[in-house]
PDB file of C-alpha atoms and ligand atoms in Angstrom:
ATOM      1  CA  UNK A 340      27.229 -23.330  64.024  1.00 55.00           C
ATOM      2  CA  UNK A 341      26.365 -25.587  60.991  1.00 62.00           C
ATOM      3  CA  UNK A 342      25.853 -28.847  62.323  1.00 75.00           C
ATOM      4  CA  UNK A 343      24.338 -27.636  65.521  1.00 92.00           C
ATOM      5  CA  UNK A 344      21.882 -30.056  67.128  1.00 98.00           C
ATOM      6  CA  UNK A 345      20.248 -30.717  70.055  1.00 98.00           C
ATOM      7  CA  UNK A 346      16.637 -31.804  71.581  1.00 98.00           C
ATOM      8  CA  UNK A 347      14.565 -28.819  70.449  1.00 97.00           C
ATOM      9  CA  UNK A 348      11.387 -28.328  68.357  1.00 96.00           C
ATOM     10  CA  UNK A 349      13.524 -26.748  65.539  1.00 97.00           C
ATOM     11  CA  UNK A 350      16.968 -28.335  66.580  1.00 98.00           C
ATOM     12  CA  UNK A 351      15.642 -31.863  67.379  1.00 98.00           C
ATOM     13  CA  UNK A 352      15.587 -35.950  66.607  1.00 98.00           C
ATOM     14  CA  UNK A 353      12.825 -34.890  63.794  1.00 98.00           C
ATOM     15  CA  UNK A 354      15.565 -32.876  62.047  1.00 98.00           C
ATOM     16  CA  UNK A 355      18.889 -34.304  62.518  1.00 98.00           C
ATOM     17  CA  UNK A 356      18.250 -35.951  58.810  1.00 98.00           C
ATOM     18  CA  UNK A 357      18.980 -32.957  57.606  1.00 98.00           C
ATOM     19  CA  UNK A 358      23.288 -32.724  58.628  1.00 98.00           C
ATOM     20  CA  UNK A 359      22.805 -36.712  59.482  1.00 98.00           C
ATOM     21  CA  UNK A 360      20.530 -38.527  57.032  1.00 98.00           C
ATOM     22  CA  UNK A 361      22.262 -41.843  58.456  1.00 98.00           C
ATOM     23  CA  UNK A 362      19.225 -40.997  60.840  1.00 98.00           C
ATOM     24  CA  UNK A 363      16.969 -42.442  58.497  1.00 98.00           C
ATOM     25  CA  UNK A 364      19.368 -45.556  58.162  1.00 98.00           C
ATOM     26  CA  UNK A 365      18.928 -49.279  58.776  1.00 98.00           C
ATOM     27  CA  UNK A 366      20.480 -49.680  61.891  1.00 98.00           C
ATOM     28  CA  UNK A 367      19.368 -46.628  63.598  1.00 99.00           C
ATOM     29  CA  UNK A 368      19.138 -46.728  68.072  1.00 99.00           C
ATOM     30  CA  UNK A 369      17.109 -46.415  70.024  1.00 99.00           C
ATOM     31  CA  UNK A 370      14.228 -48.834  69.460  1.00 99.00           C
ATOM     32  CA  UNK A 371      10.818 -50.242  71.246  1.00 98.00           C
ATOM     33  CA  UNK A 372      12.292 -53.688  72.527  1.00 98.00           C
ATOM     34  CA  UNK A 373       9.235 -56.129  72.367  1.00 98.00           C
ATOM     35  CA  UNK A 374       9.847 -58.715  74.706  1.00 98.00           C
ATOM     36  CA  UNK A 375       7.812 -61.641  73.250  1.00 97.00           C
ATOM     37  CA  UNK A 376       9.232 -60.783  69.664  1.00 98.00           C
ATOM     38  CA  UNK A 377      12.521 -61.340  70.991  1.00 98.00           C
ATOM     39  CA  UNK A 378      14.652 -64.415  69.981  1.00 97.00           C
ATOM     40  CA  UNK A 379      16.142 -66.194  72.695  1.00 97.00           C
ATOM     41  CA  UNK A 380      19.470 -67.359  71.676  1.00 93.00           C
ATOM     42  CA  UNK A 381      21.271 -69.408  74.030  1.00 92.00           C
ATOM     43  CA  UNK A 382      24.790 -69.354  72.348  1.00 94.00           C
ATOM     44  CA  UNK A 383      24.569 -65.921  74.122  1.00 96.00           C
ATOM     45  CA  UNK A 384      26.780 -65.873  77.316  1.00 97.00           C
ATOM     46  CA  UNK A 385      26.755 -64.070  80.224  1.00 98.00           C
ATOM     47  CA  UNK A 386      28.077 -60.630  79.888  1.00 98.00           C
ATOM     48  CA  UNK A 387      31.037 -60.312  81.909  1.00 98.00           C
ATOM     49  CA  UNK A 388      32.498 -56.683  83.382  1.00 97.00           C
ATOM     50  CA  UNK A 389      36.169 -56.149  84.178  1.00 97.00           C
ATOM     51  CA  UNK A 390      35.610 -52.677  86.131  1.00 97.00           C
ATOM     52  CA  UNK A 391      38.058 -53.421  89.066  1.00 94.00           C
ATOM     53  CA  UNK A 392      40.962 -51.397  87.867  1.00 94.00           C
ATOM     54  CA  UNK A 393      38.518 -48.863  86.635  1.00 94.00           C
ATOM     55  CA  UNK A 394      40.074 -45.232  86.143  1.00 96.00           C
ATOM     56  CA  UNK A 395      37.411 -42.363  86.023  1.00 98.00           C
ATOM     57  CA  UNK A 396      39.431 -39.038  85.351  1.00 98.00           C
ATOM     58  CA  UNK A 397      36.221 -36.549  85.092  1.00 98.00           C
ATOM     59  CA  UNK A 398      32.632 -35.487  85.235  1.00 99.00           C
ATOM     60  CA  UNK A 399      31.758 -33.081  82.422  1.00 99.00           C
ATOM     61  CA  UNK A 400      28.813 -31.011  80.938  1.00 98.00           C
ATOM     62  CA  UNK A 401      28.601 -31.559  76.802  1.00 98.00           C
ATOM     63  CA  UNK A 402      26.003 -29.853  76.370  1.00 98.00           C
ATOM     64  CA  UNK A 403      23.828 -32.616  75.693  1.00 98.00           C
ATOM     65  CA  UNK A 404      23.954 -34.899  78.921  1.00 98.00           C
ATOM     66  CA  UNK A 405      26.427 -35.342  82.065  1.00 99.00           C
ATOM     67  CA  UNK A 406      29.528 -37.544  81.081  1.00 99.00           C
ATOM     68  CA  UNK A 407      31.968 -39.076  83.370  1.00 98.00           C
ATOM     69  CA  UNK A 408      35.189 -40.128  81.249  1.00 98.00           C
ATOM     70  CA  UNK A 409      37.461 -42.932  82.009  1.00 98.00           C
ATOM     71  CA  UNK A 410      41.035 -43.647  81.284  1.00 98.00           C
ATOM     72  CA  UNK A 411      41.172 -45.656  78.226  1.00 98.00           C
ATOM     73  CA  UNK A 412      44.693 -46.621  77.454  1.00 97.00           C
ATOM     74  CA  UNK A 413      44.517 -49.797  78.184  1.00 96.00           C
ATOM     75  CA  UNK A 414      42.310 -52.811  79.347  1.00 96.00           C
ATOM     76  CA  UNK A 415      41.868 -52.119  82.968  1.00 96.00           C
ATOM     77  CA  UNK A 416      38.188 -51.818  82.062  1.00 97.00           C
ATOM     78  CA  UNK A 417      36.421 -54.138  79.599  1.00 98.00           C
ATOM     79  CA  UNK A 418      33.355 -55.395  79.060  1.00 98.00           C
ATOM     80  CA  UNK A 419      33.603 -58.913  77.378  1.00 98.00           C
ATOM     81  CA  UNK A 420      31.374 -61.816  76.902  1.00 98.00           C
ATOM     82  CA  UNK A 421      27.325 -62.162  75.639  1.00 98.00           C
ATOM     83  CA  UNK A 422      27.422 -61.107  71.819  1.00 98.00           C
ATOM     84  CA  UNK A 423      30.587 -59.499  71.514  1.00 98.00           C
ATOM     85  CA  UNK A 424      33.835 -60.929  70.015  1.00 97.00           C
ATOM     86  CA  UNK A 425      36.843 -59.123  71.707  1.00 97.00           C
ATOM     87  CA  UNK A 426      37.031 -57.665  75.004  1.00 98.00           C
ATOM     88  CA  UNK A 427      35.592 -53.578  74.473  1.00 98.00           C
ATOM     89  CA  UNK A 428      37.018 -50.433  76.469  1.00 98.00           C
ATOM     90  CA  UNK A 429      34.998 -48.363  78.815  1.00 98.00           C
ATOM     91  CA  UNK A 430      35.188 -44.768  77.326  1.00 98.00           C
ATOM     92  CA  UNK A 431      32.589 -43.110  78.994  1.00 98.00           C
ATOM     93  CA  UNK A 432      29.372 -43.315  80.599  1.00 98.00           C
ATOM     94  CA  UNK A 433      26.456 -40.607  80.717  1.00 99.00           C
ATOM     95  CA  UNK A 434      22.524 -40.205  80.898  1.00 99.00           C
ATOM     96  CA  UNK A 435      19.380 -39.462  79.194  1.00 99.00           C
ATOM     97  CA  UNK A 436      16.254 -38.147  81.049  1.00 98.00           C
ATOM     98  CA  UNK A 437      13.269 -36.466  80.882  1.00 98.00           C
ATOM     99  CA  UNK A 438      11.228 -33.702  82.099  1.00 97.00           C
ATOM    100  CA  UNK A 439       9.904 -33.592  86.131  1.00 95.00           C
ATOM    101  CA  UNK A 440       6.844 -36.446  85.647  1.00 91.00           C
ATOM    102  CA  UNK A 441       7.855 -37.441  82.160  1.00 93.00           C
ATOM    103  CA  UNK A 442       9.849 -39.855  81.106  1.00 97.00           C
ATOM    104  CA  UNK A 443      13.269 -39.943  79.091  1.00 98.00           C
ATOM    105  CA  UNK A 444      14.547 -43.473  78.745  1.00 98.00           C
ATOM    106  CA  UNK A 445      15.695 -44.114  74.926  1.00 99.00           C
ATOM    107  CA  UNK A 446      14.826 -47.683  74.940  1.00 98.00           C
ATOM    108  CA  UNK A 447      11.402 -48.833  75.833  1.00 98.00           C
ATOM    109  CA  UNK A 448       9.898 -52.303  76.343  1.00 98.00           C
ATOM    110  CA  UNK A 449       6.738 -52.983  74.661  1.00 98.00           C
ATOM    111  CA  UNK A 450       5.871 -49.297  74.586  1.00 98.00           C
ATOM    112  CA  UNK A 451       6.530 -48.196  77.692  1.00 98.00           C
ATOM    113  CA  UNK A 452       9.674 -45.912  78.449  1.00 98.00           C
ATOM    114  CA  UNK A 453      11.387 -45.459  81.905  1.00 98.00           C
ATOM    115  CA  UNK A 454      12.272 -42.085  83.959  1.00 98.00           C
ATOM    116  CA  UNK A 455      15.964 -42.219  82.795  1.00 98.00           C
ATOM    117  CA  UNK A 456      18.684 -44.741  80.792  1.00 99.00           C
ATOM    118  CA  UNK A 457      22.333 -44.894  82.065  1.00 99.00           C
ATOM    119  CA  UNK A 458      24.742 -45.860  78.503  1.00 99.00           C
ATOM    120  CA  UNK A 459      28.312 -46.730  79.421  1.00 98.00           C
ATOM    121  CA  UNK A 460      30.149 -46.667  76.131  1.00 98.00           C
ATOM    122  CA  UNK A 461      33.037 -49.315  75.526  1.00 98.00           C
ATOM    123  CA  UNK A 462      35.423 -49.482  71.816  1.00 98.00           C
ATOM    124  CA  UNK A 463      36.733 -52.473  70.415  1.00 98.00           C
ATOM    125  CA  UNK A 464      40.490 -51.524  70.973  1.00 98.00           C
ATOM    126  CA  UNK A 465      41.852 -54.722  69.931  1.00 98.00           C
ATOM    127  CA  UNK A 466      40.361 -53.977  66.205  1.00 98.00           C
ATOM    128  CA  UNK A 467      40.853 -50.283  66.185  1.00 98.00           C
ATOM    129  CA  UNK A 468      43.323 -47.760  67.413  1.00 98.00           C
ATOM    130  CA  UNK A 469      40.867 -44.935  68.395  1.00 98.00           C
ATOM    131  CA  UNK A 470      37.777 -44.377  69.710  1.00 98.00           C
ATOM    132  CA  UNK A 471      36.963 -42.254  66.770  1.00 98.00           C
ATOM    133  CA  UNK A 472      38.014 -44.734  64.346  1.00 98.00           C
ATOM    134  CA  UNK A 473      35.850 -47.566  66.375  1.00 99.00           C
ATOM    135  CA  UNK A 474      33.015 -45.455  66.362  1.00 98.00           C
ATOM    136  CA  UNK A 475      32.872 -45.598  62.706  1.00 98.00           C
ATOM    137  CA  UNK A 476      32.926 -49.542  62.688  1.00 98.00           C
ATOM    138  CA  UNK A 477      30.062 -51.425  62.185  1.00 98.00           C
ATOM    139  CA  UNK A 478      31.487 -53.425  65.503  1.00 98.00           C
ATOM    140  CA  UNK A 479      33.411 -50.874  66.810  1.00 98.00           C
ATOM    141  CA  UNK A 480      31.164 -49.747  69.949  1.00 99.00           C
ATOM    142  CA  UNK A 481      29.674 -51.420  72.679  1.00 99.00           C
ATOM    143  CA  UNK A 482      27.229 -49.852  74.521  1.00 99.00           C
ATOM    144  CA  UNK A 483      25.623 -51.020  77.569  1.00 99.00           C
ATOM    145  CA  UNK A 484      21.870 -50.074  78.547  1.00 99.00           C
ATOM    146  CA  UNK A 485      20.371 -49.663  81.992  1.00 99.00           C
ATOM    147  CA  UNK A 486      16.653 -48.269  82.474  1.00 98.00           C
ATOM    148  CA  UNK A 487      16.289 -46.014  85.972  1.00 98.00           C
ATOM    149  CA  UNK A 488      13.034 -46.029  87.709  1.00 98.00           C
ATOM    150  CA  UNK A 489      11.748 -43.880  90.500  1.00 98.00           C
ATOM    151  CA  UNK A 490      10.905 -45.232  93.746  1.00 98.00           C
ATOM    152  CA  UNK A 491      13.823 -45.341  96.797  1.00 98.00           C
ATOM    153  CA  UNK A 492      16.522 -43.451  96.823  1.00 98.00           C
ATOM    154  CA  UNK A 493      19.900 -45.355  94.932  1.00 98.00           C
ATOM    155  CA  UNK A 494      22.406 -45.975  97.680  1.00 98.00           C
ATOM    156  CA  UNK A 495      25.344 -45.201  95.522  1.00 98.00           C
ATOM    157  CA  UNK A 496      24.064 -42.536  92.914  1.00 98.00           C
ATOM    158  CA  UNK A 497      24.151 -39.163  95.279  1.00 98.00           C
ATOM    159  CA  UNK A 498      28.280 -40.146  94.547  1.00 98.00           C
ATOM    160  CA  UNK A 499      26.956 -38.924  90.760  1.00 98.00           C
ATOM    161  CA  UNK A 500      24.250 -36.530  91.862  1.00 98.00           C
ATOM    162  CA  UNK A 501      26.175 -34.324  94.435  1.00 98.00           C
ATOM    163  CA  UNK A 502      28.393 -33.521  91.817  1.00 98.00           C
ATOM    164  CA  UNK A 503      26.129 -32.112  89.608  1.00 98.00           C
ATOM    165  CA  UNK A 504      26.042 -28.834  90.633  1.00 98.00           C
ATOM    166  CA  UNK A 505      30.038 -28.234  89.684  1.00 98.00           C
ATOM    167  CA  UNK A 506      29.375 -28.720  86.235  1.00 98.00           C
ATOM    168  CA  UNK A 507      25.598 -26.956  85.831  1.00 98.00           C
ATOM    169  CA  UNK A 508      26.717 -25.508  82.325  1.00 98.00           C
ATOM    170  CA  UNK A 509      27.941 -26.676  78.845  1.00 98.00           C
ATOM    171  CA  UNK A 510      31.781 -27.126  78.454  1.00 98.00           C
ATOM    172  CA  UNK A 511      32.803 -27.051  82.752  1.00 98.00           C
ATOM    173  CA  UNK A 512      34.679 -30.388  83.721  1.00 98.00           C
ATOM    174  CA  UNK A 513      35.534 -31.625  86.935  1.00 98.00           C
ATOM    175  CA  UNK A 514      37.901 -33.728  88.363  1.00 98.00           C
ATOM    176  CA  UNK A 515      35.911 -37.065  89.011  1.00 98.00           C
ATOM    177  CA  UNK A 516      38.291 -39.442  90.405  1.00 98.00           C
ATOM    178  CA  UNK A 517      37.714 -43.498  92.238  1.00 97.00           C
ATOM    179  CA  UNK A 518      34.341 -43.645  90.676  1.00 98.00           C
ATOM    180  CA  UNK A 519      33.848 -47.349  89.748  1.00 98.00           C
ATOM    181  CA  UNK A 520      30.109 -47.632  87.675  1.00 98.00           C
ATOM    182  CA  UNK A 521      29.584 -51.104  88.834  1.00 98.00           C
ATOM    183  CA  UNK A 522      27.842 -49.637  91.666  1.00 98.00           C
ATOM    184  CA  UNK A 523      25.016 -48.484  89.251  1.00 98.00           C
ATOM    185  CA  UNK A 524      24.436 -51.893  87.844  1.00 98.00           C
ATOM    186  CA  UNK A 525      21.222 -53.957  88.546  1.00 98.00           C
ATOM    187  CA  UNK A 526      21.680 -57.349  90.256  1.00 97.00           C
ATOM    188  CA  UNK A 527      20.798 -59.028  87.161  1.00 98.00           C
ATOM    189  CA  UNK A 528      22.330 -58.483  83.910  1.00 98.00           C
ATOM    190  CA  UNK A 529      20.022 -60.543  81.696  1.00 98.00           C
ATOM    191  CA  UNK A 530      20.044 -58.464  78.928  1.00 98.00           C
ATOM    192  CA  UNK A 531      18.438 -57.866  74.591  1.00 98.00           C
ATOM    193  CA  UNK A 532      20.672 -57.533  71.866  1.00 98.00           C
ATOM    194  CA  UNK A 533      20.715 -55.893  68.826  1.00 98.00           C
ATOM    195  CA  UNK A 534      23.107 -54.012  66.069  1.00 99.00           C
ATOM    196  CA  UNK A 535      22.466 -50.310  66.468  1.00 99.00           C
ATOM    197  CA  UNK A 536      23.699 -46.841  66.537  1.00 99.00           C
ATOM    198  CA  UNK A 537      24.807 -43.581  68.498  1.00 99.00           C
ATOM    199  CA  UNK A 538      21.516 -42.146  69.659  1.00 99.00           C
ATOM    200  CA  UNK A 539      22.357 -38.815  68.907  1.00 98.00           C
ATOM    201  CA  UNK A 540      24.296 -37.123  65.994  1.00 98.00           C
ATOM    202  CA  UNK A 541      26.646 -38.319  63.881  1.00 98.00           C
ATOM    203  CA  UNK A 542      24.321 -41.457  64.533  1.00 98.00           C
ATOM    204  CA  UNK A 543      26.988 -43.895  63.498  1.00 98.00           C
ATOM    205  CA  UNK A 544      25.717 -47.152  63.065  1.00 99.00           C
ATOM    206  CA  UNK A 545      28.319 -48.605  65.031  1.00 99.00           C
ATOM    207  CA  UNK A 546      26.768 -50.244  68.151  1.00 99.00           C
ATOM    208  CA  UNK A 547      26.277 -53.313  69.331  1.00 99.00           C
ATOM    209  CA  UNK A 548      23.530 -52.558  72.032  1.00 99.00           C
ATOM    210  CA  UNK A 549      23.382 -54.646  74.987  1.00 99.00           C
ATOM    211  CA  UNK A 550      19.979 -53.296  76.951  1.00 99.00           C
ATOM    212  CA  UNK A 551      19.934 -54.785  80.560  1.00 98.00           C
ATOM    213  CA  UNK A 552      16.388 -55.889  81.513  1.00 98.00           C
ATOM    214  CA  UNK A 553      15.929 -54.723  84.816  1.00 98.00           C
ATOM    215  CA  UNK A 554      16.782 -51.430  85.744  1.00 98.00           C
ATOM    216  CA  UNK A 555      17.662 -50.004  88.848  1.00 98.00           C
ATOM    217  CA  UNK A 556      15.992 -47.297  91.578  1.00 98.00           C
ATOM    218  CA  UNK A 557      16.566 -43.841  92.028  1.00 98.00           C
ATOM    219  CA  UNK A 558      14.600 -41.540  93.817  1.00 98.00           C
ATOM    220  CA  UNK A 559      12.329 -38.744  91.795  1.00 98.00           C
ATOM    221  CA  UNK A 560      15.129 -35.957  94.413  1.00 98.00           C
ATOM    222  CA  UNK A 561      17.924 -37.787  92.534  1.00 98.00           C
ATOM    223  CA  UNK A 562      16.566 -37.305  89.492  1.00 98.00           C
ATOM    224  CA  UNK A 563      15.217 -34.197  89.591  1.00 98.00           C
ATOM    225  CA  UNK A 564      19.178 -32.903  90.545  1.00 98.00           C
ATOM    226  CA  UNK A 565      19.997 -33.785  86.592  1.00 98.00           C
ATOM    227  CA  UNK A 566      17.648 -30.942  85.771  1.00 98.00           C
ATOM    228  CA  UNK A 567      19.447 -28.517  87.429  1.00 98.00           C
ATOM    229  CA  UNK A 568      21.952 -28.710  84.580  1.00 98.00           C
ATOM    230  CA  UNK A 569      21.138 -26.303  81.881  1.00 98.00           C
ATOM    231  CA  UNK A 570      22.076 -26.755  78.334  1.00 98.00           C
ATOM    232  CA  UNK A 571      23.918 -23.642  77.823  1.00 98.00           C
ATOM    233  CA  UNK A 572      27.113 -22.465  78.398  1.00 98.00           C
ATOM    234  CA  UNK A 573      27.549 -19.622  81.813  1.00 98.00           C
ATOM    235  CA  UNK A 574      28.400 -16.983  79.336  1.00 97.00           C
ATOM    236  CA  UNK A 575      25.306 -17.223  77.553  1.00 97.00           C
ATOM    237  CA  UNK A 576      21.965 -14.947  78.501  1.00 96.00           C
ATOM    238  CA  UNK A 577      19.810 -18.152  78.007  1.00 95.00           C
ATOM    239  CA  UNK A 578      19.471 -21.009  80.788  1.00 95.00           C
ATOM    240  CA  UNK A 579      17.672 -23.538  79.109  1.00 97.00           C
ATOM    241  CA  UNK A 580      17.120 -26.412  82.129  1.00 98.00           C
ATOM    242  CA  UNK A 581      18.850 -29.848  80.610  1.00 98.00           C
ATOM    243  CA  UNK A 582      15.816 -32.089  80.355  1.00 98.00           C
ATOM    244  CA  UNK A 583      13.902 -34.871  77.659  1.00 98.00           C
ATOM    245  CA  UNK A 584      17.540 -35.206  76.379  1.00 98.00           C
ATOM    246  CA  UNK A 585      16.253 -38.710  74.492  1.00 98.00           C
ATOM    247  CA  UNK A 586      15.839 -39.480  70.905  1.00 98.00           C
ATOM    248  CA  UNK A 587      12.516 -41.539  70.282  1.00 98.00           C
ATOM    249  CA  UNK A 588      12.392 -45.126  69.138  1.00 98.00           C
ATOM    250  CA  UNK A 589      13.394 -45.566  65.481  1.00 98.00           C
ATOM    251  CA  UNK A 590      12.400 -48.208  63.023  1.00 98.00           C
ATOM    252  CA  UNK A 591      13.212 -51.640  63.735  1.00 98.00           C
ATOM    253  CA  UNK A 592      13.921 -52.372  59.582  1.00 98.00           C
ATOM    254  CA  UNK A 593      13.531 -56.007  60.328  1.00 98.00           C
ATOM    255  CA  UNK A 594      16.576 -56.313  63.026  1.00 98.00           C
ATOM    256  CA  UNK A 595      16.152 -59.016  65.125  1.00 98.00           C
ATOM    257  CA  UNK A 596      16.825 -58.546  68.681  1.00 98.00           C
ATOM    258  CA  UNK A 597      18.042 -61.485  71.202  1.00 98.00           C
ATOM    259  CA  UNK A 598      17.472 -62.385  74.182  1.00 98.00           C
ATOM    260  CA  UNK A 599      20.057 -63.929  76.826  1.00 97.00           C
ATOM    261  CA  UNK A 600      18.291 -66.442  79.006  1.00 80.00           C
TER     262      UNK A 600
HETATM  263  C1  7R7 B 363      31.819 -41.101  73.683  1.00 56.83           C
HETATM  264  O1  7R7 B 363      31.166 -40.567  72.581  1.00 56.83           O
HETATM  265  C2  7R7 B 363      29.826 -40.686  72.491  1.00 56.83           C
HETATM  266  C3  7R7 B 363      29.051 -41.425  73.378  1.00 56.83           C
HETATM  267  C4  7R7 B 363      27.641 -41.486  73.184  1.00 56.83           C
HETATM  268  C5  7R7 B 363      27.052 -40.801  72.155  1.00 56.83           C
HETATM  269  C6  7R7 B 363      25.593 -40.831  71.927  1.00 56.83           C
HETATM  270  O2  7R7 B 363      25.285 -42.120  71.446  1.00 56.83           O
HETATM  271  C7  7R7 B 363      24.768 -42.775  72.507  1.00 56.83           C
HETATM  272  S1  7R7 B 363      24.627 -44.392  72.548  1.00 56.83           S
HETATM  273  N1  7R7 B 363      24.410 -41.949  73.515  1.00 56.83           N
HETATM  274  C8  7R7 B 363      24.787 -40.715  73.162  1.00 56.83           C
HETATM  275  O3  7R7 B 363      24.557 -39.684  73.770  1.00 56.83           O
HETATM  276  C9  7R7 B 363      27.865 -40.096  71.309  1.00 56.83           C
HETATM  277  O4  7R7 B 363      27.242 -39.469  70.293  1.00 56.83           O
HETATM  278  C10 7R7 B 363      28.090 -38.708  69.478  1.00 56.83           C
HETATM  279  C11 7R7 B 363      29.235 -40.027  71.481  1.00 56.83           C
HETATM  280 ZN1   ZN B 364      23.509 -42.135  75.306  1.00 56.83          ZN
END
């Protein structure tokens, strides 16, 4: 189909421009966070997660990464606090990873890029009625970052990863119910800040990025379940292993990026 994208040589971040040239933007995500050309700010608070009442409804296969989706019709899961202005709804959250012994975080910190990066998307519903319409809004998403490293094995993520196989091809959904993503949080949400974009296309450049510092652990077996997902759909011949789903840092344009405490 015409705007048909994805992570390929011919289908990939180095030709989005082409249906998207907001790729070449000024507020384009991800980027190389540099930690000592960061600006600490100390007006930033704490960020400050409302998940409690959390409502996951599924766990599907886009095509592009693994989604869970949450019930989003009204605050029972915010994210408030640190740079943002009004309380923002949790939408979704998914993953980006890369290929068995590679790497696939989005971010990276001072050149260096992590195994995997968990992004749970929030919308500014008190400015905008839709998600669509939020994202875009130049401050109409909120997206949290979390960097996953290999080492033990994450005590809560085989609730994600023994899932995985029910939706092992583009477009199947699951039920996904009682799934509250606070588990997958680091102890410490000290975090970098900076006005950015969707990472893949349309690109909008309506994110304000909130990249926690310290990631979490997850075993190279958890991982290596994501790559069992494949791309395509069942009905189609090819099965083309869902892996290196990242974009690449993109230019900083003279952004500045703070730091909470
Ligand atoms: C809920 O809708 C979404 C969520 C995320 C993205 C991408 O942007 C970032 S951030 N990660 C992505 O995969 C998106 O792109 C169209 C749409
Ligand atoms: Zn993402």
């Amino acid at each position: 189909t015409g705007n048909h994208w994805g992570y390929g040589k011919e289908d990939g971040p180095t030709a989005w421009h082409k249906n998207y040239p907001v790729a070449e933007g000024d507020r384009q995500s991800p980027i190389d966070i540099i930690p000592n050309q960061t600006s600490h700010d100390s007006s930033l608070g704490p960020i400050v997660l409302n998940y409690d009442h959390c409502t996951s409804i599924n766990i599907a296969n886009n095509g592009h990464s693994v989604v869970v989706e949450f019930e989003d019709s009204d605050d029972r899961s915010v994210i408030r606090g640190g740079p943002l202005d009004n309380p923002y709804r949790l939408k979704q959250f998914h993953f980006h990873w890369g290929g068995k012994g590679c790497h696939g975080s989005e971010h990276t910190v001072a050149g260096n890029s992590y195994a995997s990066e968990l992004h749970l998307v929030h919308w500014n519903a008190v400015k905008y009625k839709t998600f669509g319409e939020a994202a875009t809004a130049p401050d109409g998403l909120a997206v949290l970052g979390i960097f996953l490293e290999t080492g033990d094995e994450h005590r809560w993520l085989h609730m994600i990863t023994d899932a995985l196989y029910t939706v092992k091809f583009k477009g199947s959904v699951t039920d996904f119910k009682g799934f509250n993503p606070k588990c997958l949080l680091p102890s410490s949400l000290q975090y970098w800040t900076y006005l950015g974009s969707l990472t893949t296309p349309p690109l909008h450049e309506s994110v304000i990025w909130i990249v926690v510092k310290d990631p979490i652990v997850v075993s190279e077996k958890q991982l290596g379940k994501f790559r069992t997902l494949v791309f395509t759909g069942e009905e189609e011949d090819q099965r083309t292993r869902m892996e290196n789903n990242f974009r690449p840092p993109q230019l900083l344009k003279g952004r500045k990026v703070r730091s909470s405490n």
